[in-house]
Each structure stands twice: as structure tokens, then as C-alpha cells.
mmCIF file of C-alpha atoms in Angstrom:
data_model
loop_
_atom_site.group_PDB
_atom_site.id
_atom_site.type_symbol
_atom_site.label_atom_id
_atom_site.label_comp_id
_atom_site.label_asym_id
_atom_site.label_seq_id
_atom_site.Cartn_x
_atom_site.Cartn_y
_atom_site.Cartn_z
ATOM 1 C CA MET A 1 15.126 6.053 -4.413
ATOM 2 C CA GLN A 2 16.958 6.489 -7.898
ATOM 3 C CA SER A 3 16.263 3.665 -10.068
ATOM 4 C CA LEU A 4 20.305 3.037 -10.414
ATOM 5 C CA LYS A 5 20.225 1.582 -6.722
ATOM 6 C CA ILE A 6 17.820 -0.996 -7.497
ATOM 7 C CA LEU A 7 19.764 -4.413 -7.841
ATOM 8 C CA LEU A 8 18.018 -6.470 -10.522
ATOM 9 C CA LEU A 9 18.560 -10.010 -9.341
ATOM 10 C CA GLY A 10 17.394 -11.383 -12.475
ATOM 11 C CA ALA A 11 18.221 -14.797 -11.627
ATOM 12 C CA ALA A 12 16.468 -14.796 -8.218
ATOM 13 C CA ILE A 13 13.529 -13.252 -9.770
ATOM 14 C CA ALA A 14 13.559 -16.100 -12.445
ATOM 15 C CA SER A 15 13.929 -18.930 -9.895
ATOM 16 C CA ALA A 16 11.098 -18.012 -7.352
ATOM 17 C CA SER A 17 9.181 -20.706 -6.905
ATOM 18 C CA ILE A 18 5.451 -21.580 -6.259
ATOM 19 C CA VAL A 19 5.140 -21.640 -2.267
ATOM 20 C CA PRO A 20 2.648 -24.314 -1.562
ATOM 21 C CA ALA A 21 -0.507 -23.525 0.443
ATOM 22 C CA ILE A 22 -0.596 -24.332 4.004
ATOM 23 C CA ALA A 23 -3.908 -24.167 5.924
ATOM 24 C CA SER A 24 -5.700 -20.939 4.901
ATOM 25 C CA SER A 25 -2.106 -19.397 4.490
ATOM 26 C CA SER A 26 0.585 -20.119 2.260
ATOM 27 C CA GLY A 27 3.877 -21.007 3.062
ATOM 28 C CA TRP A 28 6.694 -17.964 3.413
ATOM 29 C CA TYR A 29 9.031 -17.027 0.557
ATOM 30 C CA SER A 30 12.378 -15.655 1.814
ATOM 31 C CA SER A 31 14.596 -13.141 0.067
ATOM 32 C CA GLU A 32 17.604 -11.515 1.201
ATOM 33 C CA GLY A 33 16.036 -8.823 3.447
ATOM 34 C CA GLY A 34 12.782 -10.496 4.688
ATOM 35 C CA LYS A 35 10.018 -12.901 3.907
ATOM 36 C CA VAL A 36 6.364 -12.762 2.514
ATOM 37 C CA ARG A 37 3.180 -14.776 2.738
ATOM 38 C CA LEU A 38 -0.245 -14.621 2.133
ATOM 39 C CA VAL A 39 -2.831 -15.146 4.854
ATOM 40 C CA THR A 40 -6.660 -15.405 4.456
ATOM 41 C CA SER A 41 -9.503 -15.704 6.800
ATOM 42 C CA GLY A 42 -10.753 -18.764 5.199
ATOM 43 C CA LYS A 43 -14.530 -18.466 4.728
ATOM 44 C CA PRO A 44 -16.163 -15.939 2.218
ATOM 45 C CA ASP A 45 -18.876 -13.921 3.720
ATOM 46 C CA ASP A 46 -22.431 -13.432 2.378
ATOM 47 C CA ALA A 47 -21.263 -11.076 -0.943
ATOM 48 C CA GLY A 48 -18.502 -13.596 -1.677
ATOM 49 C CA ARG A 49 -15.504 -11.717 -0.488
ATOM 50 C CA ILE A 50 -12.466 -13.289 1.345
ATOM 51 C CA GLN A 51 -10.430 -11.228 3.556
ATOM 52 C CA GLY A 52 -6.589 -11.875 3.851
ATOM 53 C CA VAL A 53 -3.283 -9.876 4.202
ATOM 54 C CA LEU A 54 -0.085 -9.945 2.463
ATOM 55 C CA ASP A 55 2.232 -10.429 5.158
ATOM 56 C CA ILE A 56 5.541 -8.924 4.722
ATOM 57 C CA ALA A 57 8.248 -9.783 7.434
ATOM 58 C CA LEU A 58 11.045 -7.464 7.168
ATOM 59 C CA LYS A 59 14.334 -7.778 8.496
ATOM 60 C CA PRO A 60 15.956 -5.051 10.967
ATOM 61 C CA GLY A 61 17.109 -2.073 8.652
ATOM 62 C CA TRP A 62 15.004 -3.132 5.678
ATOM 63 C CA LYS A 63 11.888 -1.331 4.441
ATOM 64 C CA THR A 64 9.214 -1.523 2.061
ATOM 65 C CA TYR A 65 7.077 0.900 0.199
ATOM 66 C CA TRP A 66 3.448 2.262 0.379
ATOM 67 C CA ARG A 67 1.099 2.269 -2.087
ATOM 68 C CA ASP A 68 2.974 5.306 -3.897
ATOM 69 C CA PRO A 69 6.864 4.375 -3.728
ATOM 70 C CA GLY A 70 8.202 7.629 -5.415
ATOM 71 C CA ASP A 71 9.637 8.205 -8.789
ATOM 72 C CA ALA A 72 11.963 4.863 -8.615
ATOM 73 C CA GLY A 73 10.271 2.289 -6.069
ATOM 74 C CA VAL A 74 8.252 -0.720 -6.569
ATOM 75 C CA PRO A 75 4.799 -0.620 -4.947
ATOM 76 C CA PRO A 76 3.198 -3.913 -3.832
ATOM 77 C CA GLN A 77 1.372 -5.697 -6.366
ATOM 78 C CA LEU A 78 -0.860 -8.550 -6.442
ATOM 79 C CA ASP A 79 -1.866 -10.111 -9.383
ATOM 80 C CA VAL A 80 -4.749 -13.012 -9.049
ATOM 81 C CA SER A 81 -5.567 -13.460 -12.769
ATOM 82 C CA ALA A 82 -4.349 -17.438 -12.504
ATOM 83 C CA SER A 83 -6.597 -17.907 -9.706
ATOM 84 C CA THR A 84 -9.662 -20.251 -9.413
ATOM 85 C CA ASN A 85 -12.977 -18.662 -8.809
ATOM 86 C CA ILE A 86 -11.393 -15.098 -7.871
ATOM 87 C CA THR A 87 -12.123 -12.194 -9.966
ATOM 88 C CA ASP A 88 -10.353 -9.515 -8.238
ATOM 89 C CA ALA A 89 -7.765 -8.695 -5.313
ATOM 90 C CA LYS A 90 -7.877 -5.342 -3.606
ATOM 91 C CA LEU A 91 -4.594 -4.213 -1.444
ATOM 92 C CA SER A 92 -5.252 -2.026 1.187
ATOM 93 C CA PHE A 93 -2.287 0.211 2.956
ATOM 94 C CA PRO A 94 -1.653 0.844 6.551
ATOM 95 C CA ALA A 95 -0.473 4.590 7.154
ATOM 96 C CA PRO A 96 3.081 4.781 5.994
ATOM 97 C CA GLN A 97 6.162 6.915 7.120
ATOM 98 C CA ARG A 98 8.214 9.455 5.092
ATOM 99 C CA HIS A 99 11.780 8.097 4.635
ATOM 100 C CA ASP A 100 14.731 10.154 2.878
ATOM 101 C CA ASP A 101 17.444 7.823 1.886
ATOM 102 C CA GLY A 102 19.678 10.712 0.489
ATOM 103 C CA TYR A 103 18.591 10.422 -2.731
ATOM 104 C CA GLY A 104 14.746 11.077 -2.535
ATOM 105 C CA LYS A 105 11.926 11.309 -0.151
ATOM 106 C CA TRP A 106 9.460 8.199 -0.587
ATOM 107 C CA ALA A 107 6.700 6.481 2.039
ATOM 108 C CA GLY A 108 6.756 2.970 2.979
ATOM 109 C CA TYR A 109 7.612 0.987 6.178
ATOM 110 C CA ASP A 110 10.687 0.258 8.217
ATOM 111 C CA TYR A 111 9.019 -2.583 10.309
ATOM 112 C CA PRO A 112 7.001 -5.816 9.369
ATOM 113 C CA VAL A 113 3.480 -4.986 7.858
ATOM 114 C CA SER A 114 0.566 -6.636 7.129
ATOM 115 C CA LEU A 115 -1.173 -5.243 3.957
ATOM 116 C CA PRO A 116 -5.160 -6.103 3.845
ATOM 117 C CA VAL A 117 -6.490 -7.524 1.065
ATOM 118 C CA VAL A 118 -10.043 -8.310 -0.165
ATOM 119 C CA PHE A 119 -10.568 -11.219 -2.862
ATOM 120 C CA THR A 120 -13.818 -11.556 -4.539
ATOM 121 C CA LEU A 121 -15.163 -14.919 -5.663
ATOM 122 C CA SER A 122 -16.641 -15.332 -9.125
ATOM 123 C CA ALA A 123 -19.104 -17.435 -7.851
ATOM 124 C CA MET A 124 -20.266 -18.269 -4.046
ATOM 125 C CA LYS A 125 -21.216 -22.111 -4.302
ATOM 126 C CA ASP A 126 -17.709 -22.936 -6.176
ATOM 127 C CA GLN A 127 -14.241 -23.688 -4.453
ATOM 128 C CA ALA A 128 -11.846 -20.724 -4.862
ATOM 129 C CA VAL A 129 -7.987 -21.623 -5.064
ATOM 130 C CA ILE A 130 -5.670 -18.344 -4.877
ATOM 131 C CA ASP A 131 -2.593 -18.141 -7.195
ATOM 132 C CA ALA A 132 -1.503 -14.681 -6.537
ATOM 133 C CA ASP A 133 1.618 -13.458 -8.046
ATOM 134 C CA VAL A 134 3.547 -11.086 -5.826
ATOM 135 C CA PHE A 135 5.897 -8.293 -6.785
ATOM 136 C CA LEU A 136 7.121 -5.901 -4.137
ATOM 137 C CA GLY A 137 10.424 -4.142 -3.448
ATOM 138 C CA ILE A 138 12.653 -4.769 -0.204
ATOM 139 C CA CYS A 139 15.214 -2.258 0.559
ATOM 140 C CA GLU A 140 18.147 -1.660 2.914
ATOM 141 C CA THR A 141 21.162 0.497 1.041
ATOM 142 C CA ILE A 142 20.046 -1.025 -2.510
ATOM 143 C CA CYS A 143 16.245 -2.264 -3.382
ATOM 144 C CA ILE A 144 15.754 -5.943 -4.166
ATOM 145 C CA PRO A 145 12.630 -6.938 -6.451
ATOM 146 C CA VAL A 146 10.884 -9.800 -4.840
ATOM 147 C CA GLN A 147 8.599 -11.713 -7.210
ATOM 148 C CA THR A 148 6.839 -15.168 -6.501
ATOM 149 C CA ARG A 149 3.670 -16.812 -6.864
ATOM 150 C CA LEU A 150 1.688 -17.858 -3.458
ATOM 151 C CA THR A 151 -1.029 -20.262 -3.220
ATOM 152 C CA VAL A 152 -3.528 -20.520 -0.862
ATOM 153 C CA ASP A 153 -6.686 -23.127 -0.428
ATOM 154 C CA PRO A 154 -9.036 -20.896 1.783
ATOM 155 C CA ALA A 155 -11.473 -23.732 2.210
ATOM 156 C CA SER A 156 -8.421 -26.256 3.511
ATOM 157 C CA ASP A 157 -8.529 -24.807 7.174
ATOM 158 C CA PRO A 158 -11.411 -22.351 7.336
ATOM 159 C CA ASP A 159 -11.626 -22.294 10.897
ATOM 160 C CA ASN A 160 -7.766 -21.284 11.411
ATOM 161 C CA ALA A 161 -8.122 -19.007 14.856
ATOM 162 C CA GLU A 162 -4.415 -17.752 14.454
ATOM 163 C CA ASP A 163 -5.239 -16.572 10.813
ATOM 164 C CA ALA A 164 -8.230 -15.089 11.525
ATOM 165 C CA ALA A 165 -6.630 -13.047 14.128
ATOM 166 C CA LEU A 166 -3.756 -11.725 12.135
ATOM 167 C CA VAL A 167 -6.787 -10.723 9.384
ATOM 168 C CA LYS A 168 -8.703 -8.935 11.780
ATOM 169 C CA ALA A 169 -5.957 -7.215 13.367
ATOM 170 C CA SER A 170 -4.605 -6.094 10.068
ATOM 171 C CA PHE A 171 -7.870 -4.618 8.990
ATOM 172 C CA ALA A 172 -8.272 -2.881 12.456
ATOM 173 C CA ALA A 173 -4.963 -1.350 11.845
ATOM 174 C CA LEU A 174 -5.909 0.654 8.541
ATOM 175 C CA PRO A 175 -6.413 4.456 8.732
ATOM 176 C CA ALA A 176 -10.120 5.493 9.498
ATOM 177 C CA PRO A 177 -12.167 7.206 7.087
ATOM 178 C CA ALA A 178 -11.624 11.069 7.080
ATOM 179 C CA ARG A 179 -14.158 13.245 8.709
ATOM 180 C CA SER A 180 -14.590 17.069 9.126
ATOM 181 C CA ASP A 181 -12.118 17.602 12.140
ATOM 182 C CA PHE A 182 -9.871 15.363 10.863
ATOM 183 C CA GLY A 183 -9.350 15.452 7.273
ATOM 184 C CA ILE A 184 -8.360 17.591 4.142
ATOM 185 C CA ASN A 185 -9.770 20.568 2.191
ATOM 186 C CA VAL A 186 -8.550 21.254 -1.392
ATOM 187 C CA LEU A 187 -7.622 24.900 -1.829
ATOM 188 C CA PRO A 188 -7.011 26.367 -5.376
ATOM 189 C CA GLY A 189 -3.901 25.623 -6.710
ATOM 190 C CA ASP A 190 -2.475 25.477 -10.522
ATOM 191 C CA HIS A 191 -1.656 23.113 -13.209
ATOM 192 C CA GLU A 192 1.741 21.970 -11.249
ATOM 193 C CA THR A 193 0.740 22.295 -7.351
ATOM 194 C CA LEU A 194 -2.001 20.250 -5.483
ATOM 195 C CA VAL A 195 -2.538 22.518 -2.111
ATOM 196 C CA VAL A 196 -4.616 21.178 0.879
ATOM 197 C CA GLU A 197 -5.469 22.434 3.927
ATOM 198 C CA ALA A 198 -5.351 19.807 6.964
ATOM 199 C CA SER A 199 -7.534 19.634 10.042
ATOM 200 C CA PHE A 200 -6.387 17.126 12.595
ATOM 201 C CA PRO A 201 -5.835 16.270 16.391
ATOM 202 C CA GLY A 202 -2.664 16.349 18.181
ATOM 203 C CA ASP A 203 0.775 17.903 17.509
ATOM 204 C CA PRO A 204 1.074 19.858 14.132
ATOM 205 C CA GLU A 205 4.544 18.985 14.125
ATOM 206 C CA ALA A 206 3.968 15.493 13.809
ATOM 207 C CA ALA A 207 1.430 15.665 11.120
ATOM 208 C CA ASP A 208 1.885 14.623 7.377
ATOM 209 C CA PHE A 209 0.080 14.161 4.293
ATOM 210 C CA PHE A 210 0.750 11.246 1.762
ATOM 211 C CA VAL A 211 -1.011 11.329 -2.015
ATOM 212 C CA ALA A 212 -0.787 8.539 -4.452
ATOM 213 C CA GLY A 213 0.455 9.101 -7.828
ATOM 214 C CA GLU A 214 -2.216 7.173 -9.699
ATOM 215 C CA ARG A 215 -3.943 7.545 -13.307
ATOM 216 C CA ASP A 216 -0.515 8.925 -14.557
ATOM 217 C CA TYR A 217 -0.211 11.483 -11.875
ATOM 218 C CA MET A 218 2.968 11.475 -10.295
ATOM 219 C CA PHE A 219 3.858 14.101 -7.123
ATOM 220 C CA GLY A 220 6.801 15.170 -5.425
ATOM 221 C CA PRO A 221 7.212 15.530 -1.683
ATOM 222 C CA PRO A 222 4.747 18.079 0.212
ATOM 223 C CA SER A 223 5.940 21.426 1.858
ATOM 224 C CA ARG A 224 4.535 22.803 4.987
ATOM 225 C CA SER A 225 3.259 26.050 5.826
ATOM 226 C CA GLU A 226 0.746 27.678 7.924
ATOM 227 C CA LYS A 227 -2.125 30.062 7.098
ATOM 228 C CA ASP A 228 -4.960 31.593 9.421
ATOM 229 C CA GLY A 229 -3.640 28.751 12.037
ATOM 230 C CA LYS A 230 -4.340 26.293 9.568
ATOM 231 C CA LEU A 231 -1.299 23.610 8.314
ATOM 232 C CA ILE A 232 -1.175 23.822 4.482
ATOM 233 C CA PHE A 233 0.654 20.984 2.301
ATOM 234 C CA THR A 234 1.683 22.015 -1.195
ATOM 235 C CA VAL A 235 2.566 19.122 -3.312
ATOM 236 C CA PRO A 236 4.264 19.555 -6.489
ATOM 237 C CA ILE A 237 2.692 17.588 -9.271
ATOM 238 C CA LEU A 238 5.613 16.330 -11.501
ATOM 239 C CA ASP A 239 3.571 14.587 -14.156
ATOM 240 C CA ARG A 240 -0.323 14.175 -15.043
ATOM 241 C CA PRO A 241 -2.319 12.852 -17.631
ATOM 242 C CA SER A 242 -3.182 14.478 -20.841
ATOM 243 C CA THR A 243 -6.953 14.763 -19.780
ATOM 244 C CA THR A 244 -8.084 15.103 -16.288
ATOM 245 C CA PRO A 245 -9.973 11.839 -15.142
ATOM 246 C CA THR A 246 -13.757 12.320 -14.170
ATOM 247 C CA ASP A 247 -14.201 8.970 -12.325
ATOM 248 C CA GLY A 248 -12.964 8.404 -9.002
ATOM 249 C CA GLY A 249 -10.179 10.359 -7.104
ATOM 250 C CA LEU A 250 -6.890 10.134 -5.821
ATOM 251 C CA HIS A 251 -6.020 7.916 -2.418
ATOM 252 C CA TYR A 252 -4.389 9.895 0.460
ATOM 253 C CA THR A 253 -3.741 9.379 4.172
ATOM 254 C CA LEU A 254 -3.278 11.893 6.538
ATOM 255 C CA THR A 255 -1.271 11.013 10.004
ATOM 256 C CA SER A 256 -1.066 12.814 13.121
ATOM 257 C CA SER A 257 0.439 12.027 16.782
ATOM 258 C CA ALA A 258 -3.479 10.953 17.258
ATOM 259 C CA GLY A 259 -3.453 8.481 14.606
ATOM 260 C CA ALA A 260 -4.724 8.338 10.717
ATOM 261 C CA VAL A 261 -7.204 8.753 8.300
ATOM 262 C CA GLU A 262 -7.620 8.210 4.332
ATOM 263 C CA GLY A 263 -9.776 8.977 1.534
ATOM 264 C CA LEU A 264 -9.994 10.408 -1.860
ATOM 265 C CA LEU A 265 -9.460 13.624 -2.923
ATOM 266 C CA PRO A 266 -10.519 15.340 -6.492
ATOM 267 C CA PHE A 267 -8.232 14.910 -9.699
ATOM 268 C CA PRO A 268 -6.323 18.119 -9.701
#
């Protein structure tokens, strides 16, 4: 989606208000294309982590982005640096869909979606208050940046069954870890292409491969081919760091008619 299509609603962003905490969830923050809130399960686990979701309720016809939004989108972002006793917040993503708006192809969701998030406490015994600065794009024919602060006191209603059920269902809906019969093998490529062989159950026509451009990588939409009965995805590398990272890897998701898996692949 081209950047000229992104409508910068400066006045709306500037006036984004702090949404007060209600129970173990925040209030809803509404925009033109939908609304967003933060929900937690309330109590931390034994490792000092609180599970939650960034709950995005899209209106019909509107979309939002996956972790890699393409060359001009807005990925969901969560900044908890203003929080009390929270050191980190890690977002996870359900399997996305491929979208083509006539200007470009990108990965995202055209239905209400809950993005799981894990908050890490600084000190187990101290009270935590989550002040999360949220930034995401919600798109119809234009893309509207949504920016607000959502505040939650997880201890205010730690036994809220409705909130806990939403969080549990959202984590259960994440792609499973990749395995030998449902995953990818990286094949030899070159400086400008990433090539993977996909193994999966179900209809080959329904399979798709998504790789996230992170650490200064940028990827184009994959092309499909078949070799020795295997489905091959060839992904253009549009940009890359000057030095290949040596730690970690790139997040990928492989989808099929039988479900979805995710994993990390080596930096190409």
C-alpha cells in the first residue's frame, strides 16, 4: 500500500486521549475504522509475566496489518516504557491473510483480531500498572494511523473470567511451532532472493508463506513454483543490512488449509 494513501490525521492523533483502566482491561479507544483496547489475565505467573491481548475490533470492510506490513504499512506497536514495574511487552500474531489493494500486496487481517502480548514484571512482589502507547494502522480505501495510550491495573480485577477467557483463546489461536511435516527448509538462494521448500498438510493451492522483514531486511511478495513434488516459495529481498546479523533469525508463518505454523529462519 503506497505511502501516499496513508491519511495523516494529525489533529486526531494529537488529541488521542489516555483511556482509563476498567477491571483488568482498558476502556475502548475508538477511531473511524474500529476500536482498540488492552485486556490482561490479571495475575502474573511464577516467572513474573502477565498475559494479555491487544484487542482490535474492526468495522466491516476495514483491515489492519501483520507484524510485517509491506513497504508502506503501519505494523502494530506497543510501547510500555511509561509503565510501572513493567520491563517488556512482546506481541505475537495470529496467521495473517494476503491482501492486494491494487497498489501492492501485504499481510494482515480483515476481521476483528486479538494480538496476544506478554508483559514482564520488573519485581514480582511490586504492583504493576501498564501504560501502553499503542500505534497501528487501520485501513479501508485509506489507512488511518491510530495512536493512543491504554492504561490497565492488572490487580484491580484479577479474577475477571471474561477477560481471562479472551486472553486464553487468543493464545490458543496462535500458529503452532513448525515441525518436520509442517514447516520450511531453506534452499540455496542468492543475495537478492530467499528460497524455501514448504512441507504441509492439505491443499497446496491454499498454502502461503509469510516472512517478516526485521533487522533492516525488506521482502517482496513470494512467487510459487513446484520442484520434485514440493512447493517452493521464492521471496525477493528488496533491502538488507550491510552486515548479516549473527544472532536470532526472521519470523515466518506458513499457512495451509489444515492450519498454520511459525518459526525462525536463518538470516539470508
